[in-house]
Short mmCIF file of C-alpha atoms (C1' of nucleotides) in Angstrom, two decimals:
data_model
loop_
_atom_site.label_atom_id
_atom_site.label_comp_id
_atom_site.label_asym_id
_atom_site.label_seq_id
_atom_site.Cartn_x
_atom_site.Cartn_y
_atom_site.Cartn_z
CA MET A 1 129.87 41.47 93.81
CA GLN A 2 128.64 42.73 97.10
CA THR A 3 125.07 42.58 98.29
CA LYS A 4 125.35 45.97 100.00
CA GLN A 5 126.60 48.92 97.99
CA PRO A 6 125.89 52.00 100.06
CA ASP A 7 127.11 54.47 97.45
CA LEU A 8 124.88 52.99 94.78
CA THR A 9 121.93 52.97 97.15
CA ARG A 10 122.51 56.57 98.04
CA ASP A 11 122.69 57.49 94.39
CA LYS A 12 119.53 55.59 93.57
CA ILE A 13 117.72 57.54 96.27
CA LEU A 14 119.10 60.85 95.02
CA GLN A 15 118.07 60.20 91.43
CA SER A 16 114.63 59.02 92.38
CA ALA A 17 114.17 61.93 94.76
CA PHE A 18 115.24 64.31 92.01
CA CYS A 19 112.55 62.95 89.69
CA GLU A 20 109.87 62.95 92.36
CA ILE A 21 110.72 66.51 93.40
CA HIS A 22 110.89 67.62 89.79
CA ARG A 23 107.42 66.25 89.16
CA GLN A 24 105.65 67.13 92.39
CA GLY A 25 107.67 69.87 93.98
CA PHE A 26 109.55 69.36 97.23
CA GLN A 27 106.74 69.59 99.73
CA ALA A 28 104.42 67.41 97.73
CA ALA A 29 107.19 64.93 97.00
CA SER A 30 106.32 61.76 98.84
CA ILE A 31 108.94 59.73 100.64
CA ALA A 32 106.70 56.74 100.10
CA ASN A 33 106.82 57.26 96.32
CA ILE A 34 110.60 57.40 96.37
CA LEU A 35 110.74 54.20 98.36
CA GLN A 36 108.34 52.46 96.00
CA ASP A 37 110.33 53.68 93.00
CA THR A 38 113.67 52.53 94.35
CA GLY A 39 112.38 49.37 95.98
CA LEU A 40 114.01 50.43 99.22
CA THR A 41 112.54 51.04 102.66
CA LYS A 42 112.47 53.87 105.14
CA GLY A 43 115.33 52.35 107.05
CA ALA A 44 117.58 52.73 104.02
CA LEU A 45 116.50 56.25 103.22
CA TYR A 46 116.74 57.60 106.72
CA HIS A 47 120.06 55.90 107.12
CA HIS A 48 121.53 57.95 104.28
CA PHE A 49 119.58 61.16 104.90
CA GLN A 50 118.59 62.37 108.30
CA THR A 51 115.50 64.24 107.18
CA LYS A 52 113.49 64.98 104.06
CA GLN A 53 115.03 68.44 104.09
CA ALA A 54 118.55 67.00 104.04
CA LEU A 55 117.54 64.85 101.09
CA GLY A 56 116.24 67.90 99.25
CA LEU A 57 119.40 69.87 99.91
CA ALA A 58 121.50 66.95 98.69
CA VAL A 59 119.46 66.78 95.49
CA ILE A 60 120.17 70.45 94.87
CA GLU A 61 123.88 70.12 95.46
CA GLU A 62 124.59 66.74 93.92
CA VAL A 63 122.08 66.45 91.11
CA ILE A 64 120.73 69.82 90.02
CA LYS A 65 123.96 71.74 90.40
CA GLU A 66 125.95 69.07 88.62
CA ARG A 67 123.57 68.99 85.69
CA LEU A 68 123.77 72.74 85.24
CA GLU A 69 127.51 72.53 85.63
CA GLY A 70 127.83 70.17 82.70
CA LEU A 71 125.18 71.78 80.55
CA ILE A 72 125.96 75.45 81.03
CA PHE A 73 128.57 76.45 83.57
CA ARG A 74 131.56 74.45 82.38
CA PRO A 75 131.15 75.12 78.65
CA LEU A 76 130.79 78.81 79.42
CA ARG A 77 133.82 78.95 81.68
CA GLU A 78 136.10 76.94 79.45
CA SER A 79 135.27 78.57 76.16
CA GLU A 80 137.76 81.03 74.74
CA ARG A 81 134.99 82.85 72.91
CA PRO A 82 132.55 83.18 75.81
CA VAL A 83 130.03 85.45 74.12
CA GLU A 84 129.67 83.16 71.14
CA MET A 85 129.36 80.22 73.50
CA LEU A 86 126.67 81.99 75.49
CA LEU A 87 124.72 82.74 72.32
CA GLU A 88 125.23 79.17 71.16
CA ILE A 89 123.92 77.74 74.42
CA ILE A 90 120.91 80.06 74.44
CA ALA A 91 120.14 79.17 70.84
CA THR A 92 120.39 75.42 71.25
CA ILE A 93 119.38 74.75 74.84
CA ASP A 94 115.84 73.87 73.80
CA LYS A 95 117.19 70.96 71.77
CA LYS A 96 119.81 69.80 74.22
CA VAL A 97 117.37 69.26 77.00
CA PRO A 98 114.66 66.58 77.09
CA SER A 99 111.24 68.06 76.33
CA ASP A 100 109.85 67.12 79.74
CA PHE A 101 112.31 69.60 81.19
CA VAL A 102 110.20 72.24 79.53
CA MET A 103 106.93 70.61 80.53
CA LEU A 104 108.05 70.21 84.13
CA GLY A 105 110.14 73.35 84.29
CA CYS A 106 113.68 74.02 85.41
CA PRO A 107 114.31 72.02 88.58
CA LEU A 108 116.27 74.91 90.07
CA ASN A 109 113.62 77.48 89.31
CA ASN A 110 110.82 75.24 90.54
CA LEU A 111 112.51 74.83 93.89
CA MET A 112 113.34 78.51 94.16
CA GLN A 113 109.76 79.52 93.60
CA GLU A 114 108.47 76.96 96.03
CA MET A 115 111.00 77.00 98.83
CA SER A 116 112.97 80.23 98.94
CA ALA A 117 110.41 82.08 100.99
CA LEU A 118 109.71 79.12 103.27
CA ASP A 119 113.07 77.65 104.23
CA GLU A 120 116.30 79.48 104.85
CA LEU A 121 118.58 76.55 104.13
CA PHE A 122 116.90 75.95 100.82
CA GLN A 123 117.16 79.61 100.02
CA GLU A 124 120.90 79.56 100.74
CA ARG A 125 121.62 76.48 98.69
CA LEU A 126 119.45 77.51 95.77
CA GLY A 127 120.85 81.00 95.92
CA GLY A 128 124.31 79.47 95.80
CA VAL A 129 123.60 77.67 92.56
CA LEU A 130 121.87 80.69 91.12
CA GLY A 131 124.88 82.77 92.14
CA VAL A 132 127.25 80.45 90.30
CA TRP A 133 125.06 80.70 87.21
CA GLN A 134 125.01 84.46 87.43
CA LYS A 135 128.74 84.73 88.07
CA THR A 136 129.45 82.42 85.18
CA VAL A 137 127.42 84.52 82.75
CA GLU A 138 128.96 87.60 84.31
CA GLY A 139 132.43 86.22 83.69
CA ALA A 140 131.56 85.41 80.11
CA LEU A 141 130.30 88.93 79.46
CA LYS A 142 133.29 90.45 81.21
CA ARG A 143 135.75 88.47 79.17
CA GLY A 144 133.73 89.30 76.10
CA GLN A 145 134.05 92.95 76.95
CA LYS A 146 137.83 92.64 77.05
CA GLN A 147 137.74 90.96 73.67
CA GLY A 148 135.65 93.81 72.32
CA GLU A 149 132.62 91.59 71.70
CA ILE A 150 130.56 93.39 74.31
CA ARG A 151 130.22 97.17 74.24
CA ALA A 152 132.32 98.94 76.84
CA GLU A 153 129.46 100.82 78.47
CA VAL A 154 127.46 97.65 79.20
CA ASP A 155 126.87 96.95 82.89
CA TYR A 156 127.83 93.31 82.64
CA LYS A 157 126.70 92.48 86.17
CA ALA A 158 123.19 93.76 85.63
CA ALA A 159 123.11 92.17 82.20
CA ALA A 160 124.14 88.81 83.65
CA LEU A 161 121.45 89.04 86.30
CA PHE A 162 118.90 89.79 83.63
CA VAL A 163 120.04 86.99 81.34
CA VAL A 164 119.62 84.44 84.09
CA SER A 165 116.29 85.91 85.19
CA ALA A 166 114.86 86.02 81.70
CA TRP A 167 116.18 82.53 81.06
CA GLU A 168 114.30 81.14 84.01
CA GLY A 169 111.30 83.23 83.07
CA CYS A 170 111.24 81.74 79.59
CA ILE A 171 111.23 78.20 80.95
CA GLY A 172 108.57 79.09 83.48
CA VAL A 173 106.20 80.62 80.97
CA ALA A 174 106.79 77.84 78.46
CA LYS A 175 106.04 75.36 81.20
CA ASN A 176 102.75 77.02 81.95
CA MET A 177 101.84 77.08 78.28
CA GLN A 178 103.07 73.49 78.07
CA SER A 179 104.79 74.55 74.91
CA PRO A 180 108.40 73.77 73.97
CA LYS A 181 107.82 75.93 70.90
CA ALA A 182 107.09 78.98 73.06
CA PHE A 183 110.30 78.23 74.89
CA GLY A 184 112.23 78.39 71.65
CA THR A 185 110.54 81.63 70.61
CA CYS A 186 111.22 83.18 73.96
CA MET A 187 114.84 82.16 74.12
CA LYS A 188 115.35 83.57 70.65
CA GLN A 189 114.36 86.96 72.03
CA LEU A 190 116.88 86.54 74.83
CA HIS A 191 119.39 85.73 72.12
CA GLY A 192 118.48 89.05 70.56
CA TYR A 193 118.99 90.85 73.84
CA VAL A 194 122.50 89.47 74.22
CA ARG A 195 123.32 90.34 70.60
CA GLY A 196 122.16 93.83 71.46
CA LEU A 197 125.01 94.05 73.97
CA MET A 198 127.53 93.62 71.19
CA PRO A 199 129.06 96.44 69.16
CA ALA A 200 127.04 97.21 66.01
CA LYS A 201 129.81 95.80 63.83
CA ALA A 202 130.08 92.40 65.47
CA GLU A 203 126.34 92.17 65.82
CA LYS A 204 125.66 92.71 62.14
CA GLY A 205 128.06 89.92 61.28
CA ARG A 206 125.92 87.31 62.98
CA ARG A 207 123.05 85.46 61.34
CA LYS A 208 119.70 87.04 62.05
CA GLY A 209 117.05 84.34 62.01
CA GLY A 210 117.26 81.21 64.16
CA MET B 1 72.63 95.26 109.96
CA GLN B 2 72.39 91.58 109.25
CA THR B 3 74.17 88.88 111.19
CA LYS B 4 74.77 86.82 108.05
CA GLN B 5 76.42 88.46 105.07
CA PRO B 6 77.31 85.70 102.64
CA ASP B 7 79.07 87.96 100.14
CA LEU B 8 81.28 89.43 102.82
CA THR B 9 82.01 85.99 104.20
CA ARG B 10 82.93 84.72 100.77
CA ASP B 11 85.21 87.67 100.26
CA LYS B 12 86.88 87.21 103.60
CA ILE B 13 87.63 83.62 102.68
CA LEU B 14 88.99 84.62 99.27
CA GLN B 15 91.29 87.27 100.71
CA SER B 16 92.56 85.02 103.45
CA ALA B 17 93.04 82.15 101.03
CA PHE B 18 94.94 84.46 98.72
CA CYS B 19 97.36 85.38 101.51
CA GLU B 20 97.77 81.82 102.68
CA ILE B 21 98.40 80.58 99.14
CA HIS B 22 100.75 83.45 98.46
CA ARG B 23 102.79 82.55 101.52
CA GLN B 24 102.72 78.77 101.41
CA GLY B 25 101.84 77.82 97.88
CA PHE B 26 98.57 76.13 97.01
CA GLN B 27 99.29 72.59 98.10
CA ALA B 28 100.85 73.62 101.35
CA ALA B 29 98.12 76.14 102.01
CA SER B 30 96.17 74.88 104.98
CA ILE B 31 92.40 75.09 105.12
CA ALA B 32 92.75 75.12 108.89
CA ASN B 33 94.91 78.23 108.73
CA ILE B 34 92.38 80.03 106.59
CA LEU B 35 89.63 79.12 109.03
CA GLN B 36 91.68 80.31 111.97
CA ASP B 37 92.53 83.53 110.19
CA THR B 38 88.95 84.30 109.24
CA GLY B 39 87.41 82.98 112.43
CA LEU B 40 85.07 80.82 110.38
CA THR B 41 84.56 77.09 110.31
CA LYS B 42 84.68 74.35 107.74
CA GLY B 43 80.96 74.51 107.32
CA ALA B 44 81.22 78.08 106.08
CA LEU B 45 84.13 77.46 103.78
CA TYR B 46 82.77 74.33 102.18
CA HIS B 47 79.42 76.03 101.79
CA HIS B 48 80.95 78.68 99.55
CA PHE B 49 83.55 76.49 97.84
CA GLN B 50 82.99 72.86 97.03
CA THR B 51 86.65 71.86 97.22
CA LYS B 52 90.06 73.32 97.95
CA GLN B 53 90.70 73.28 94.23
CA ALA B 54 87.60 75.40 93.57
CA LEU B 55 88.80 77.86 96.18
CA GLY B 56 92.18 78.07 94.49
CA LEU B 57 90.63 78.66 91.08
CA ALA B 58 88.40 81.37 92.52
CA VAL B 59 91.42 83.08 94.06
CA ILE B 60 93.08 83.13 90.66
CA GLU B 61 90.05 84.56 88.90
CA GLU B 62 88.71 86.94 91.51
CA VAL B 63 91.80 88.13 93.35
CA ILE B 64 94.97 87.63 91.34
CA LYS B 65 93.50 88.47 87.96
CA GLU B 66 91.76 91.57 89.31
CA ARG B 67 94.93 92.86 90.91
CA LEU B 68 96.88 92.50 87.70
CA GLU B 69 94.00 94.08 85.85
CA GLY B 70 94.16 97.23 87.92
CA LEU B 71 97.93 97.36 88.18
CA ILE B 72 98.97 96.51 84.64
CA PHE B 73 96.30 95.46 82.16
CA ARG B 74 93.90 98.39 82.34
CA PRO B 75 96.51 101.17 82.34
CA LEU B 76 98.18 99.53 79.37
CA ARG B 77 94.95 99.08 77.43
CA GLU B 78 93.60 102.54 78.09
CA SER B 79 96.73 104.54 77.47
CA GLU B 80 97.01 106.40 74.21
CA ARG B 81 100.78 106.16 74.32
CA PRO B 82 101.07 102.45 75.08
CA VAL B 83 104.83 102.12 74.69
CA GLU B 84 105.52 104.96 77.08
CA MET B 85 103.02 103.49 79.49
CA LEU B 86 104.69 100.07 79.25
CA LEU B 87 108.07 101.62 79.96
CA GLU B 88 106.57 103.63 82.79
CA ILE B 89 105.03 100.56 84.40
CA ILE B 90 108.22 98.54 84.04
CA ALA B 91 110.23 101.39 85.54
CA THR B 92 107.99 102.00 88.53
CA ILE B 93 106.43 98.63 89.30
CA ASP B 94 108.98 97.95 92.02
CA LYS B 95 107.71 100.96 93.93
CA LYS B 96 104.02 100.46 93.28
CA VAL B 97 103.94 97.03 94.79
CA PRO B 98 104.44 96.22 98.48
CA SER B 99 107.90 94.82 99.14
CA ASP B 100 106.57 91.50 100.35
CA PHE B 101 105.35 90.93 96.81
CA VAL B 102 109.00 90.69 95.89
CA MET B 103 109.89 88.59 98.91
CA LEU B 104 107.00 86.22 98.31
CA GLY B 105 107.02 86.41 94.55
CA CYS B 106 104.33 87.08 91.99
CA PRO B 107 101.23 85.17 93.05
CA LEU B 108 100.52 84.25 89.45
CA ASN B 109 104.00 83.01 88.76
CA ASN B 110 104.15 81.09 92.02
CA LEU B 111 101.01 79.20 91.15
CA MET B 112 102.12 78.58 87.59
CA GLN B 113 105.37 77.05 88.71
CA GLU B 114 103.69 74.93 91.31
CA MET B 115 100.47 73.81 89.69
CA SER B 116 100.65 73.97 85.91
CA ALA B 117 102.24 70.58 85.52
CA LEU B 118 100.04 68.99 88.16
CA ASP B 119 96.49 70.16 87.51
CA GLU B 120 94.84 70.84 84.18
CA LEU B 121 92.23 73.22 85.50
CA PHE B 122 94.86 75.31 87.22
CA GLN B 123 96.91 75.29 84.07
CA GLU B 124 93.95 76.54 82.05
CA ARG B 125 93.01 79.32 84.45
CA LEU B 126 96.57 80.47 85.02
CA GLY B 127 97.25 80.24 81.32
CA GLY B 128 94.20 82.40 80.76
CA VAL B 129 95.51 85.18 82.98
CA LEU B 130 98.97 84.87 81.48
CA GLY B 131 97.38 85.03 78.05
CA VAL B 132 95.59 88.27 78.88
CA TRP B 133 98.86 89.71 80.13
CA GLN B 134 100.66 88.67 77.00
CA LYS B 135 97.89 89.92 74.72
CA THR B 136 97.80 93.23 76.53
CA VAL B 137 101.52 93.80 76.06
CA GLU B 138 101.16 92.56 72.53
CA GLY B 139 98.43 95.10 71.87
CA ALA B 140 100.55 97.86 73.35
CA LEU B 141 103.50 96.99 71.13
CA LYS B 142 101.27 96.65 68.09
CA ARG B 143 99.69 100.03 68.63
CA GLY B 144 103.14 101.43 69.30
CA GLN B 145 104.26 100.05 65.98
CA LYS B 146 101.46 101.90 64.21
CA GLN B 147 102.50 105.08 65.96
CA GLY B 148 106.06 104.53 64.83
CA GLU B 149 107.36 104.07 68.35
CA ILE B 150 108.28 100.44 67.71
CA ARG B 151 110.40 99.50 64.73
CA ALA B 152 108.43 97.96 61.88
CA GLU B 153 110.45 94.74 61.67
CA VAL B 154 109.88 93.84 65.33
CA ASP B 155 107.97 90.61 65.90
CA TYR B 156 105.65 92.11 68.47
CA LYS B 157 104.12 88.78 69.46
CA ALA B 158 107.45 87.20 70.30
CA ALA B 159 108.56 90.40 71.99
CA ALA B 160 105.42 90.46 74.15
CA LEU B 161 105.96 86.84 75.14
CA PHE B 162 109.51 87.66 76.11
CA VAL B 163 108.57 90.77 78.06
CA VAL B 164 106.12 88.81 80.19
CA SER B 165 108.53 85.91 80.62
CA ALA B 166 111.44 88.12 81.61
CA TRP B 167 109.15 90.10 83.89
CA GLU B 168 108.18 86.99 85.80
CA GLY B 169 111.75 85.82 85.72
CA CYS B 170 112.92 89.05 87.34
CA ILE B 171 110.46 88.68 90.19
CA GLY B 172 111.37 85.04 90.63
CA VAL B 173 115.09 85.63 90.86
CA ALA B 174 114.65 88.67 93.09
CA LYS B 175 112.48 86.54 95.33
CA ASN B 176 115.15 83.91 95.62
CA MET B 177 117.76 86.52 96.40
CA GLN B 178 115.26 88.12 98.77
CA SER B 179 116.30 91.39 97.26
CA PRO B 180 113.96 94.14 96.07
CA LYS B 181 117.06 95.94 94.85
CA ALA B 182 117.91 93.10 92.49
CA PHE B 183 114.34 93.31 91.23
CA GLY B 184 114.83 96.94 90.36
CA THR B 185 118.16 96.28 88.64
CA CYS B 186 116.66 93.44 86.68
CA MET B 187 113.58 95.34 85.58
CA LYS B 188 115.79 98.19 84.42
CA GLN B 189 117.41 95.78 82.00
CA LEU B 190 113.99 94.77 80.73
CA HIS B 191 113.32 98.47 80.33
CA GLY B 192 116.40 98.60 78.15
CA TYR B 193 115.20 95.68 76.08
CA VAL B 194 111.91 97.41 75.32
CA ARG B 195 113.70 100.65 74.47
CA GLY B 196 115.77 98.57 72.08
CA LEU B 197 112.59 97.83 70.15
CA MET B 198 112.13 101.52 69.41
CA PRO B 199 113.56 103.35 66.42
CA ALA B 200 117.00 104.84 67.15
CA LYS B 201 115.55 108.36 67.02
CA ALA B 202 112.81 107.87 69.58
CA GLU B 203 115.08 105.76 71.76
CA LYS B 204 117.75 108.42 71.97
CA GLY B 205 115.17 110.92 73.10
CA ARG B 206 114.49 109.01 76.30
CA ARG B 207 116.49 109.36 79.50
CA LYS B 208 119.16 106.71 79.87
CA GLY B 209 119.74 106.02 83.55
CA GLY B 210 116.92 105.02 85.90
"C1'" DG C 1 53.38 83.61 109.82
"C1'" DC C 2 54.65 79.47 107.98
"C1'" DA C 3 57.69 76.72 104.79
"C1'" DA C 4 61.73 76.39 102.45
"C1'" DT C 5 66.18 77.65 101.55
"C1'" DT C 6 70.47 79.63 102.74
"C1'" DA C 7 74.36 80.20 105.80
"C1'" DC C 8 76.81 78.69 108.80
"C1'" DA C 9 78.83 75.51 113.22
"C1'" DT C 10 80.30 70.98 115.27
"C1'" DA C 11 82.02 66.59 115.24
"C1'" DC C 12 84.04 63.15 112.95
"C1'" DC C 13 86.61 60.26 109.37
"C1'" DG C 14 89.98 57.79 106.48
"C1'" DA C 15 94.13 58.63 104.15
"C1'" DC C 16 98.55 60.03 104.26
"C1'" DT C 17 102.52 62.46 106.07
"C1'" DG C 18 107.45 62.50 107.88
"C1'" DG C 19 109.80 60.38 111.38
"C1'" DT C 20 111.45 56.69 114.84
"C1'" DA C 21 112.50 52.48 117.57
"C1'" DT C 22 113.88 48.14 117.03
"C1'" DG C 23 116.02 44.18 114.98
"C1'" DC C 24 118.90 41.73 111.97
"C1'" DA C 25 122.22 40.77 108.38
"C1'" DT C 26 126.17 42.12 106.05
"C1'" DG C 27 130.61 44.02 105.92
"C1'" DT C 28 135.15 45.60 108.25
"C1'" DG C 29 139.13 46.21 111.37
"C1'" DT C 30 142.14 43.62 114.13
"C1'" DA D 1 137.54 34.47 114.58
"C1'" DC D 2 135.59 37.77 117.18
"C1'" DA D 3 133.90 42.65 118.16
"C1'" DC D 4 131.93 46.28 116.25
"C1'" DA D 5 130.01 49.44 112.90
"C1'" DT D 6 127.47 49.87 108.80
"C1'" DG D 7 123.47 49.07 105.85
"C1'" DC D 8 119.03 48.15 105.57
"C1'" DA D 9 114.09 46.11 106.78
"C1'" DT D 10 109.74 46.07 109.62
"C1'" DA D 11 106.39 47.92 112.40
"C1'" DC D 12 104.59 51.60 114.44
"C1'" DC D 13 103.29 56.48 115.77
"C1'" DA D 14 101.44 61.14 116.39
"C1'" DG D 15 99.94 64.71 113.65
"C1'" DT D 16 97.83 66.84 109.73
"C1'" DC D 17 95.40 66.82 105.65
"C1'" DG D 18 90.99 67.63 102.83
"C1'" DG D 19 86.43 66.35 103.09
"C1'" DT D 20 81.66 65.06 104.95
"C1'" DA D 21 77.44 64.19 107.67
"C1'" DT D 22 74.61 66.28 110.61
"C1'" DG D 23 72.49 69.90 113.17
"C1'" DT D 24 70.77 74.62 113.78
"C1'" DA D 25 70.02 79.43 113.34
"C1'" DA D 26 69.09 83.12 110.26
"C1'" DT D 27 66.98 84.78 106.06
"C1'" DT D 28 63.81 84.74 102.29
"C1'" DG D 29 59.54 83.67 99.53
"C1'" DC D 30 54.78 83.43 99.63
#
DNA sequence: GCAATTACATACCGACTGGTATGCATGTGT
DNA sequence: ACACATGCATACCAGTCGGTATGTAATTGC
């Protein structure tokens, strides 16, 4: 066992920074808090990350993006019945995610609201993740259209944009109401919207209530 | 003409604070900037507002809420054809609002995302405004239901919650993409969702494309 | 017209911020 | 085994933050 494990140290910083940023926002996130939490010092932190900004960008890329990847992107991409998978994820996301993720909001959305208008690099990175999300939903709808599960006249690009927007909106409003229940209610409506993209036949076949 | 006009001074501070908060967020909003912008001094500001928090709360109540009132709440409440008015507002809001309101985001939503989890008073005030919004849409849908413009089985409370959530979500995503066009596309989908709440007959009667 | 209050301006403060310069110990390549 | 780079700790810094104490001019009440 080594006394110095740079990769572990770096990861500890990233995780702690993620939590601090999730709770306080990026600008209000205190380097000092992260150091206290990890038991490290400024030397360690600024050895691994040149600036606070670089740390924030790394959190986006290596923590937030990866979480979304596992929770949403990958299942959606790999499923052979993408529309059903999308509906499934929308219907169950409120149970799959710890309740403080509703109380504190979506880490991605929080950062977008806070930083997009202030910092170009943040805007690019966040936009990148958002773009992947959108493209993933878009792909699911497109494939669904080929399978006849989405009506032919549906503009799947616009629909995907709306799904992601409404999704984030639901978390945001639920966060302000501090109500996981409202989140569930809201996402159920989004579920209804997506079902509304399906042909009448396929739509009727699905269960109605949540 | 008087040399001291406390009401005007107070208003100048509120307006400037609104802009500063809209641009930077509340925590990053700098008292010094507001003073520089208004040409006043700390003495003046802290005479009218006990703390920065009090200033923020006043901005919510006296600026943000009033703007939404004039732009959305009042028209919706006073219309005799509330569903049409709701659709009208959703369809044209992207033109009625200056483009920097898309680039900088909805002031209400920005503050909700930033402050709701951090400060109880903010959460209450913001939640109050959001509640009015929600109740107003709710009332519009309810009245629409009586008029037969909304299908009887629609859960108008859940639908109203979703409309507001998706609305904010659309602005948020458009802000991150720095794209007023995306805002329009996204709101058109919300328009479609609301139309989907109408009976097939009434829905068909409306124009399809934007 | 005098007293009291209101409406500001000036100067200052402690706390905290992100960031850096320096130093030292551990690990690594040869 | 020695040179060198990496990994991390300590101490310090300039700048900014919100907030306050004090002073003074303008306005108001009587």
